[in-house]
Short mmCIF file of N, CA and C in Angstrom, two decimals:
data_model
loop_
_atom_site.label_atom_id
_atom_site.label_comp_id
_atom_site.label_asym_id
_atom_site.label_seq_id
_atom_site.Cartn_x
_atom_site.Cartn_y
_atom_site.Cartn_z
N PHE A 1 -12.20 -9.81 1.14
CA PHE A 1 -13.52 -10.36 1.29
C PHE A 1 -14.00 -10.17 2.72
N VAL A 2 -15.29 -9.97 2.89
CA VAL A 2 -15.85 -9.78 4.21
C VAL A 2 -16.84 -10.89 4.44
N ALA A 3 -16.68 -11.59 5.54
CA ALA A 3 -17.62 -12.64 5.91
C ALA A 3 -18.58 -12.06 6.92
N CYS A 4 -19.85 -12.32 6.74
CA CYS A 4 -20.86 -11.81 7.66
C CYS A 4 -21.29 -12.93 8.59
N SER A 5 -21.54 -12.58 9.81
CA SER A 5 -22.01 -13.54 10.80
C SER A 5 -23.10 -12.89 11.62
N LYS A 6 -24.20 -13.55 11.77
CA LYS A 6 -25.29 -13.00 12.56
C LYS A 6 -25.42 -13.77 13.88
N GLU A 7 -24.43 -14.61 14.18
CA GLU A 7 -24.50 -15.39 15.40
C GLU A 7 -24.27 -14.50 16.60
N GLY A 8 -24.96 -14.77 17.68
CA GLY A 8 -24.81 -13.98 18.90
C GLY A 8 -23.77 -14.57 19.82
N GLN A 9 -22.58 -14.87 19.31
CA GLN A 9 -21.54 -15.48 20.12
C GLN A 9 -20.88 -14.44 20.99
N SER A 10 -20.52 -14.86 22.18
CA SER A 10 -19.78 -13.96 23.05
C SER A 10 -18.30 -14.09 22.74
N GLY A 11 -17.52 -13.14 23.24
CA GLY A 11 -16.09 -13.15 23.00
C GLY A 11 -15.45 -14.41 23.54
N SER A 12 -14.41 -14.89 22.89
CA SER A 12 -13.75 -16.12 23.28
C SER A 12 -12.57 -15.86 24.20
N GLY A 13 -12.37 -14.60 24.62
CA GLY A 13 -11.23 -14.26 25.44
C GLY A 13 -10.01 -13.91 24.62
N GLU A 14 -10.08 -14.06 23.31
CA GLU A 14 -8.97 -13.72 22.43
C GLU A 14 -9.15 -12.30 21.94
N ASN A 15 -8.04 -11.71 21.46
CA ASN A 15 -8.09 -10.37 20.91
C ASN A 15 -7.75 -10.40 19.42
N THR A 16 -8.30 -9.43 18.70
CA THR A 16 -8.03 -9.26 17.28
C THR A 16 -7.59 -7.83 17.06
N THR A 17 -6.54 -7.65 16.27
CA THR A 17 -6.15 -6.31 15.86
C THR A 17 -6.97 -5.99 14.62
N LEU A 18 -7.83 -4.99 14.72
CA LEU A 18 -8.71 -4.60 13.62
C LEU A 18 -8.18 -3.34 12.95
N LYS A 19 -8.06 -3.39 11.63
CA LYS A 19 -7.64 -2.23 10.84
C LYS A 19 -8.82 -1.77 9.99
N ILE A 20 -9.12 -0.48 10.03
CA ILE A 20 -10.17 0.12 9.21
C ILE A 20 -9.48 0.90 8.11
N ARG A 21 -9.77 0.55 6.85
CA ARG A 21 -9.16 1.21 5.70
C ARG A 21 -10.27 1.94 4.94
N LEU A 22 -9.90 3.01 4.22
CA LEU A 22 -10.87 3.85 3.53
C LEU A 22 -10.50 3.95 2.06
N THR A 23 -11.49 3.86 1.16
CA THR A 23 -11.30 4.02 -0.28
C THR A 23 -12.52 4.74 -0.83
N ASP A 24 -12.53 5.04 -2.16
CA ASP A 24 -13.63 5.81 -2.75
C ASP A 24 -13.85 5.42 -4.21
N ASN A 25 -15.07 5.60 -4.68
CA ASN A 25 -15.40 5.47 -6.10
C ASN A 25 -15.29 6.84 -6.75
N PRO A 26 -15.06 6.91 -8.07
CA PRO A 26 -14.91 8.20 -8.76
C PRO A 26 -16.14 9.10 -8.68
N VAL A 27 -15.91 10.45 -8.74
CA VAL A 27 -16.96 11.46 -8.73
C VAL A 27 -16.50 12.64 -9.57
N ASN A 28 -17.43 13.43 -10.08
CA ASN A 28 -17.09 14.57 -10.92
C ASN A 28 -16.81 15.81 -10.07
N ALA A 29 -15.63 15.84 -9.44
CA ALA A 29 -15.18 16.97 -8.64
C ALA A 29 -13.66 16.88 -8.57
N GLU A 30 -13.03 17.97 -8.17
CA GLU A 30 -11.57 17.97 -8.07
C GLU A 30 -11.10 17.49 -6.70
N GLU A 31 -11.88 17.77 -5.66
CA GLU A 31 -11.58 17.31 -4.31
C GLU A 31 -12.88 17.07 -3.56
N VAL A 32 -12.87 16.08 -2.70
CA VAL A 32 -13.95 15.86 -1.74
C VAL A 32 -13.26 15.59 -0.41
N ASN A 33 -13.25 16.60 0.45
CA ASN A 33 -12.50 16.54 1.71
C ASN A 33 -13.42 16.27 2.89
N VAL A 34 -13.11 15.21 3.62
CA VAL A 34 -13.90 14.82 4.79
C VAL A 34 -12.98 14.85 6.00
N ASP A 35 -13.41 15.55 7.04
CA ASP A 35 -12.65 15.74 8.27
C ASP A 35 -13.00 14.64 9.27
N ILE A 36 -12.17 13.61 9.35
CA ILE A 36 -12.44 12.48 10.22
C ILE A 36 -11.67 12.65 11.52
N GLN A 37 -12.41 12.68 12.62
CA GLN A 37 -11.82 12.91 13.94
C GLN A 37 -11.70 11.65 14.79
N GLN A 38 -12.61 10.69 14.58
CA GLN A 38 -12.59 9.49 15.41
C GLN A 38 -13.30 8.36 14.69
N VAL A 39 -12.80 7.14 14.86
CA VAL A 39 -13.48 5.94 14.39
C VAL A 39 -13.83 5.13 15.63
N ARG A 40 -15.11 4.75 15.71
CA ARG A 40 -15.61 4.02 16.87
C ARG A 40 -16.24 2.72 16.40
N ILE A 41 -16.18 1.70 17.26
CA ILE A 41 -16.72 0.37 16.97
C ILE A 41 -17.76 0.04 18.03
N LYS A 42 -18.85 -0.59 17.60
CA LYS A 42 -19.85 -1.09 18.55
C LYS A 42 -19.99 -2.59 18.31
N PHE A 43 -19.93 -3.34 19.41
CA PHE A 43 -20.05 -4.78 19.31
C PHE A 43 -21.50 -5.21 19.30
N GLN A 44 -21.73 -6.43 18.84
CA GLN A 44 -23.08 -6.97 18.78
C GLN A 44 -23.67 -7.07 20.18
N GLU A 45 -22.83 -7.41 21.14
CA GLU A 45 -23.31 -7.51 22.51
C GLU A 45 -23.08 -6.17 23.20
N ASP A 46 -24.12 -5.44 23.45
CA ASP A 46 -24.01 -4.11 24.05
C ASP A 46 -23.36 -4.14 25.42
N SER A 47 -23.32 -5.30 26.07
CA SER A 47 -22.72 -5.38 27.40
C SER A 47 -21.20 -5.21 27.36
N ILE A 48 -20.59 -5.29 26.18
CA ILE A 48 -19.13 -5.15 26.06
C ILE A 48 -18.79 -3.70 25.80
N ASN A 49 -18.88 -2.87 26.83
CA ASN A 49 -18.42 -1.48 26.79
C ASN A 49 -19.11 -0.58 25.76
N GLY A 50 -20.16 -0.99 25.09
CA GLY A 50 -20.82 -0.12 24.11
C GLY A 50 -19.87 0.26 22.98
N TRP A 51 -19.64 1.55 22.81
CA TRP A 51 -18.75 2.05 21.75
C TRP A 51 -17.31 2.04 22.23
N VAL A 52 -16.41 1.60 21.35
CA VAL A 52 -14.98 1.57 21.63
C VAL A 52 -14.28 2.47 20.62
N ASN A 53 -13.45 3.39 21.10
CA ASN A 53 -12.68 4.26 20.21
C ASN A 53 -11.44 3.52 19.71
N LEU A 54 -11.20 3.60 18.41
CA LEU A 54 -9.97 3.05 17.84
C LEU A 54 -8.91 4.15 17.78
N ASP A 55 -7.65 3.75 17.67
CA ASP A 55 -6.56 4.70 17.48
C ASP A 55 -6.70 5.24 16.06
N THR A 56 -7.23 6.45 15.94
CA THR A 56 -7.61 7.03 14.64
C THR A 56 -6.56 8.00 14.14
N HIS A 57 -6.23 7.88 12.86
CA HIS A 57 -5.36 8.84 12.20
C HIS A 57 -6.25 10.02 11.78
N THR A 58 -6.43 10.97 12.70
CA THR A 58 -7.34 12.09 12.44
C THR A 58 -6.79 12.98 11.33
N GLY A 59 -7.71 13.63 10.64
CA GLY A 59 -7.29 14.56 9.60
C GLY A 59 -8.34 14.72 8.54
N ILE A 60 -8.00 15.54 7.55
CA ILE A 60 -8.88 15.79 6.41
C ILE A 60 -8.42 14.88 5.28
N TYR A 61 -9.33 14.04 4.83
CA TYR A 61 -9.04 13.07 3.79
C TYR A 61 -9.71 13.48 2.49
N ASP A 62 -8.92 13.63 1.42
CA ASP A 62 -9.48 13.88 0.09
C ASP A 62 -9.87 12.52 -0.48
N LEU A 63 -11.17 12.25 -0.53
CA LEU A 63 -11.64 10.96 -0.98
C LEU A 63 -11.21 10.64 -2.40
N LEU A 64 -11.01 11.68 -3.21
CA LEU A 64 -10.65 11.44 -4.61
C LEU A 64 -9.21 10.92 -4.76
N GLY A 65 -8.42 11.07 -3.72
CA GLY A 65 -7.08 10.47 -3.73
C GLY A 65 -7.11 9.00 -3.36
N LEU A 66 -8.29 8.50 -3.05
CA LEU A 66 -8.46 7.12 -2.62
C LEU A 66 -9.31 6.34 -3.61
N GLN A 67 -8.90 6.38 -4.88
CA GLN A 67 -9.64 5.70 -5.94
C GLN A 67 -8.74 4.71 -6.66
N ASN A 68 -9.37 3.89 -7.50
CA ASN A 68 -8.65 2.95 -8.37
C ASN A 68 -7.70 2.05 -7.59
N GLY A 69 -8.21 1.44 -6.53
CA GLY A 69 -7.42 0.50 -5.76
C GLY A 69 -6.56 1.12 -4.67
N VAL A 70 -6.60 2.46 -4.54
CA VAL A 70 -5.83 3.14 -3.49
C VAL A 70 -6.70 3.23 -2.24
N ASP A 71 -6.11 2.91 -1.09
CA ASP A 71 -6.81 3.10 0.18
C ASP A 71 -5.81 3.62 1.20
N THR A 72 -6.30 3.95 2.38
CA THR A 72 -5.44 4.44 3.45
C THR A 72 -5.88 3.82 4.76
N LEU A 73 -4.90 3.63 5.65
CA LEU A 73 -5.21 3.12 6.98
C LEU A 73 -5.78 4.27 7.79
N LEU A 74 -7.01 4.11 8.25
CA LEU A 74 -7.72 5.16 8.96
C LEU A 74 -7.66 4.97 10.48
N ALA A 75 -7.76 3.73 10.92
CA ALA A 75 -7.78 3.47 12.36
C ALA A 75 -7.37 2.03 12.63
N VAL A 76 -6.88 1.79 13.83
CA VAL A 76 -6.50 0.44 14.24
C VAL A 76 -6.73 0.31 15.75
N GLY A 77 -7.03 -0.90 16.18
CA GLY A 77 -7.22 -1.13 17.60
C GLY A 77 -7.20 -2.61 17.91
N VAL A 78 -6.80 -2.95 19.12
CA VAL A 78 -6.84 -4.33 19.58
C VAL A 78 -8.15 -4.50 20.35
N LEU A 79 -8.98 -5.40 19.85
CA LEU A 79 -10.34 -5.58 20.37
C LEU A 79 -10.58 -7.03 20.74
N PRO A 80 -11.54 -7.28 21.61
CA PRO A 80 -11.92 -8.67 21.87
C PRO A 80 -12.44 -9.30 20.57
N THR A 81 -12.07 -10.55 20.33
CA THR A 81 -12.56 -11.24 19.13
C THR A 81 -14.05 -11.46 19.33
N ASN A 82 -14.85 -10.71 18.58
CA ASN A 82 -16.29 -10.71 18.76
C ASN A 82 -16.92 -10.26 17.45
N THR A 83 -18.21 -10.00 17.45
CA THR A 83 -18.91 -9.54 16.26
C THR A 83 -19.08 -8.03 16.31
N VAL A 84 -18.54 -7.34 15.31
CA VAL A 84 -18.68 -5.89 15.20
C VAL A 84 -20.05 -5.61 14.59
N LYS A 85 -20.83 -4.78 15.28
CA LYS A 85 -22.19 -4.46 14.83
C LYS A 85 -22.19 -3.21 13.96
N GLU A 86 -21.48 -2.15 14.42
CA GLU A 86 -21.47 -0.88 13.69
C GLU A 86 -20.10 -0.23 13.77
N ILE A 87 -19.82 0.60 12.77
CA ILE A 87 -18.66 1.48 12.79
C ILE A 87 -19.20 2.89 12.67
N ARG A 88 -18.62 3.81 13.44
CA ARG A 88 -19.04 5.20 13.39
C ARG A 88 -17.83 6.08 13.11
N PHE A 89 -17.95 6.97 12.11
CA PHE A 89 -16.94 7.99 11.84
C PHE A 89 -17.43 9.29 12.46
N VAL A 90 -16.70 9.82 13.43
CA VAL A 90 -17.03 11.11 14.02
C VAL A 90 -16.30 12.17 13.20
N LEU A 91 -17.05 13.14 12.68
CA LEU A 91 -16.50 14.13 11.77
C LEU A 91 -16.28 15.48 12.44
N GLY A 92 -15.29 16.20 11.93
CA GLY A 92 -15.06 17.58 12.35
C GLY A 92 -15.80 18.52 11.42
N ALA A 93 -15.48 19.81 11.48
CA ALA A 93 -16.22 20.83 10.72
C ALA A 93 -15.58 21.19 9.39
N ASP A 94 -14.38 20.70 9.10
CA ASP A 94 -13.66 21.11 7.89
C ASP A 94 -13.90 20.18 6.71
N ASN A 95 -15.16 20.05 6.30
CA ASN A 95 -15.53 19.23 5.16
C ASN A 95 -15.80 20.16 3.97
N SER A 96 -15.27 19.78 2.79
CA SER A 96 -15.43 20.66 1.63
C SER A 96 -15.40 19.87 0.33
N ILE A 97 -15.83 20.54 -0.73
CA ILE A 97 -15.77 19.97 -2.07
C ILE A 97 -15.23 21.06 -3.01
N LYS A 98 -14.38 20.66 -3.94
CA LYS A 98 -13.81 21.60 -4.91
C LYS A 98 -14.33 21.22 -6.29
N VAL A 99 -15.07 22.16 -6.90
CA VAL A 99 -15.65 21.94 -8.22
C VAL A 99 -15.32 23.16 -9.08
N GLY A 100 -14.74 22.93 -10.25
CA GLY A 100 -14.39 24.04 -11.15
C GLY A 100 -13.43 25.03 -10.51
N GLY A 101 -12.53 24.55 -9.67
CA GLY A 101 -11.55 25.41 -9.02
C GLY A 101 -12.06 26.18 -7.81
N VAL A 102 -13.35 26.02 -7.49
CA VAL A 102 -13.94 26.73 -6.35
C VAL A 102 -14.22 25.74 -5.22
N VAL A 103 -13.81 26.12 -4.00
CA VAL A 103 -14.03 25.26 -2.83
C VAL A 103 -15.33 25.69 -2.14
N TYR A 104 -16.22 24.72 -1.92
CA TYR A 104 -17.50 24.95 -1.26
C TYR A 104 -17.53 24.16 0.04
N PRO A 105 -18.19 24.70 1.07
CA PRO A 105 -18.39 23.89 2.28
C PRO A 105 -19.27 22.69 1.96
N LEU A 106 -18.98 21.60 2.58
CA LEU A 106 -19.75 20.38 2.40
C LEU A 106 -20.44 20.09 3.73
N THR A 107 -21.75 20.33 3.78
CA THR A 107 -22.48 20.14 5.03
C THR A 107 -23.01 18.71 5.12
N ILE A 108 -23.01 18.22 6.34
CA ILE A 108 -23.44 16.85 6.60
C ILE A 108 -24.56 16.91 7.62
N PRO A 109 -25.80 16.75 7.18
CA PRO A 109 -26.91 16.79 8.12
C PRO A 109 -26.70 15.79 9.26
N SER A 110 -26.64 16.28 10.47
CA SER A 110 -26.45 15.52 11.71
C SER A 110 -25.13 14.75 11.77
N GLY A 111 -24.26 14.95 10.80
CA GLY A 111 -22.98 14.22 10.79
C GLY A 111 -22.07 14.60 11.92
N SER A 112 -22.08 15.88 12.30
CA SER A 112 -21.18 16.32 13.37
C SER A 112 -21.69 15.88 14.74
N GLU A 113 -22.99 15.67 14.87
CA GLU A 113 -23.53 15.24 16.15
C GLU A 113 -23.44 13.73 16.33
N SER A 114 -23.99 12.99 15.39
CA SER A 114 -24.06 11.53 15.56
C SER A 114 -22.99 10.79 14.78
N GLY A 115 -22.31 11.45 13.85
CA GLY A 115 -21.30 10.78 13.05
C GLY A 115 -21.93 10.01 11.90
N LEU A 116 -21.07 9.40 11.12
CA LEU A 116 -21.51 8.57 10.00
C LEU A 116 -21.45 7.12 10.45
N LYS A 117 -22.58 6.42 10.34
CA LYS A 117 -22.65 5.05 10.83
C LYS A 117 -22.79 4.08 9.67
N ILE A 118 -22.13 2.94 9.83
CA ILE A 118 -22.28 1.86 8.85
C ILE A 118 -22.53 0.56 9.62
N LYS A 119 -23.57 -0.15 9.22
CA LYS A 119 -23.88 -1.45 9.81
C LYS A 119 -22.86 -2.47 9.28
N VAL A 120 -22.38 -3.32 10.16
CA VAL A 120 -21.32 -4.24 9.76
C VAL A 120 -21.74 -5.69 9.95
N ASP A 121 -22.05 -6.10 11.19
CA ASP A 121 -22.37 -7.49 11.54
C ASP A 121 -21.31 -8.45 11.01
N LYS A 122 -20.05 -8.21 11.40
CA LYS A 122 -18.94 -9.05 10.98
C LYS A 122 -18.22 -9.61 12.20
N ARG A 123 -18.03 -10.90 12.20
CA ARG A 123 -17.27 -11.57 13.26
C ARG A 123 -15.79 -11.38 12.97
N LEU A 124 -15.05 -10.85 13.94
CA LEU A 124 -13.61 -10.69 13.78
C LEU A 124 -12.95 -12.07 13.77
N ASN A 125 -11.97 -12.22 12.91
CA ASN A 125 -11.31 -13.51 12.74
C ASN A 125 -9.84 -13.43 13.11
N GLY A 126 -9.36 -14.42 13.84
CA GLY A 126 -7.94 -14.55 14.11
C GLY A 126 -7.35 -13.39 14.87
N THR A 127 -6.05 -13.20 14.71
CA THR A 127 -5.34 -12.16 15.45
C THR A 127 -5.25 -10.86 14.68
N LEU A 128 -5.57 -10.86 13.38
CA LEU A 128 -5.54 -9.66 12.56
C LEU A 128 -6.70 -9.69 11.58
N ASP A 129 -7.44 -8.60 11.51
CA ASP A 129 -8.56 -8.52 10.58
C ASP A 129 -8.59 -7.11 10.03
N SER A 130 -9.17 -6.93 8.86
CA SER A 130 -9.19 -5.63 8.23
C SER A 130 -10.54 -5.42 7.55
N LEU A 131 -11.07 -4.21 7.65
CA LEU A 131 -12.30 -3.85 6.96
C LEU A 131 -12.00 -2.69 6.01
N LEU A 132 -12.40 -2.81 4.77
CA LEU A 132 -12.22 -1.75 3.79
C LEU A 132 -13.57 -1.06 3.59
N ILE A 133 -13.63 0.23 3.95
CA ILE A 133 -14.85 1.01 3.83
C ILE A 133 -14.77 1.84 2.56
N ASP A 134 -15.74 1.66 1.67
CA ASP A 134 -15.83 2.46 0.45
C ASP A 134 -16.76 3.63 0.73
N PHE A 135 -16.19 4.83 0.76
CA PHE A 135 -16.97 6.05 0.97
C PHE A 135 -17.32 6.53 -0.43
N ASP A 136 -18.48 6.18 -0.92
CA ASP A 136 -18.86 6.44 -2.31
C ASP A 136 -19.27 7.90 -2.49
N ALA A 137 -18.30 8.75 -2.84
CA ALA A 137 -18.55 10.19 -2.99
C ALA A 137 -19.55 10.47 -4.10
N ALA A 138 -19.49 9.72 -5.19
CA ALA A 138 -20.39 9.96 -6.32
C ALA A 138 -21.85 9.84 -5.90
N LEU A 139 -22.17 8.89 -5.05
CA LEU A 139 -23.55 8.69 -4.60
C LEU A 139 -23.87 9.53 -3.36
N SER A 140 -22.84 10.04 -2.69
CA SER A 140 -23.02 10.72 -1.42
C SER A 140 -23.22 12.22 -1.52
N ILE A 141 -22.76 12.85 -2.60
CA ILE A 141 -22.80 14.31 -2.71
C ILE A 141 -24.01 14.75 -3.51
N HIS A 142 -24.73 15.72 -2.95
CA HIS A 142 -25.93 16.25 -3.60
C HIS A 142 -25.85 17.77 -3.60
N GLN A 143 -26.07 18.36 -4.77
CA GLN A 143 -26.09 19.82 -4.86
C GLN A 143 -27.53 20.28 -4.74
N THR A 144 -27.74 21.27 -3.88
CA THR A 144 -29.10 21.81 -3.68
C THR A 144 -29.40 22.81 -4.78
N GLY A 145 -30.65 23.22 -4.86
CA GLY A 145 -31.06 24.23 -5.83
C GLY A 145 -30.37 25.57 -5.61
N ALA A 146 -29.94 25.82 -4.37
CA ALA A 146 -29.26 27.07 -4.04
C ALA A 146 -27.76 27.00 -4.33
N GLY A 147 -27.29 25.84 -4.83
CA GLY A 147 -25.88 25.70 -5.16
C GLY A 147 -25.02 25.19 -4.02
N ASP A 148 -25.63 24.91 -2.87
CA ASP A 148 -24.89 24.34 -1.74
C ASP A 148 -24.67 22.85 -1.98
N TYR A 149 -23.68 22.31 -1.29
CA TYR A 149 -23.40 20.88 -1.39
C TYR A 149 -23.65 20.22 -0.05
N LYS A 150 -24.37 19.10 -0.11
CA LYS A 150 -24.68 18.31 1.09
C LYS A 150 -24.07 16.92 0.90
N LEU A 151 -23.64 16.36 2.02
CA LEU A 151 -23.09 15.01 2.00
C LEU A 151 -24.07 14.09 2.72
N LYS A 152 -24.66 13.18 1.97
CA LYS A 152 -25.52 12.15 2.54
C LYS A 152 -24.78 10.84 2.27
N PRO A 153 -23.93 10.44 3.20
CA PRO A 153 -22.94 9.39 2.96
C PRO A 153 -23.52 8.05 2.56
N VAL A 154 -22.89 7.49 1.54
CA VAL A 154 -23.13 6.11 1.13
C VAL A 154 -21.82 5.38 1.43
N LEU A 155 -21.85 4.56 2.48
CA LEU A 155 -20.67 3.82 2.92
C LEU A 155 -20.94 2.34 2.72
N LYS A 156 -19.96 1.63 2.14
CA LYS A 156 -20.12 0.20 1.91
C LYS A 156 -18.85 -0.52 2.39
N ILE A 157 -19.03 -1.74 2.84
CA ILE A 157 -17.88 -2.58 3.17
C ILE A 157 -17.53 -3.39 1.93
N LYS A 158 -16.27 -3.35 1.58
CA LYS A 158 -15.82 -4.13 0.40
C LYS A 158 -15.03 -5.33 0.86
#
């Protein structure tokens, strides 16, 4: 469960170990590969260092292997106990989709420049907290009239 907090509280001087986990909803494809290079966190109070990089398990993740209750640990970091405003996934260039045995490049408009952002507004609790991000491939993938595949990410916190 995720509790939302919109309070503008400053950090209490305590730290929280935050774990970011990734999962997916089903889609009609054999593979949906996303190249995740970095996970970044932005706090509600911009005065706290702006964006913070988490220790990210970089690599190409097949979202379809993360369905039906399966998830993976994507990043972890020890952060000031505060309110997380946004999470950003910085992507590499090796994104693809496999349909009917054929692998197609999966382009992400502005994804390589600005990354994939998800609004969070969650106050970190205690010494350990975890966020489960559902990367909904079924809603995120769009085939163009030319047969190309585009990724317009639909990310949700579960």
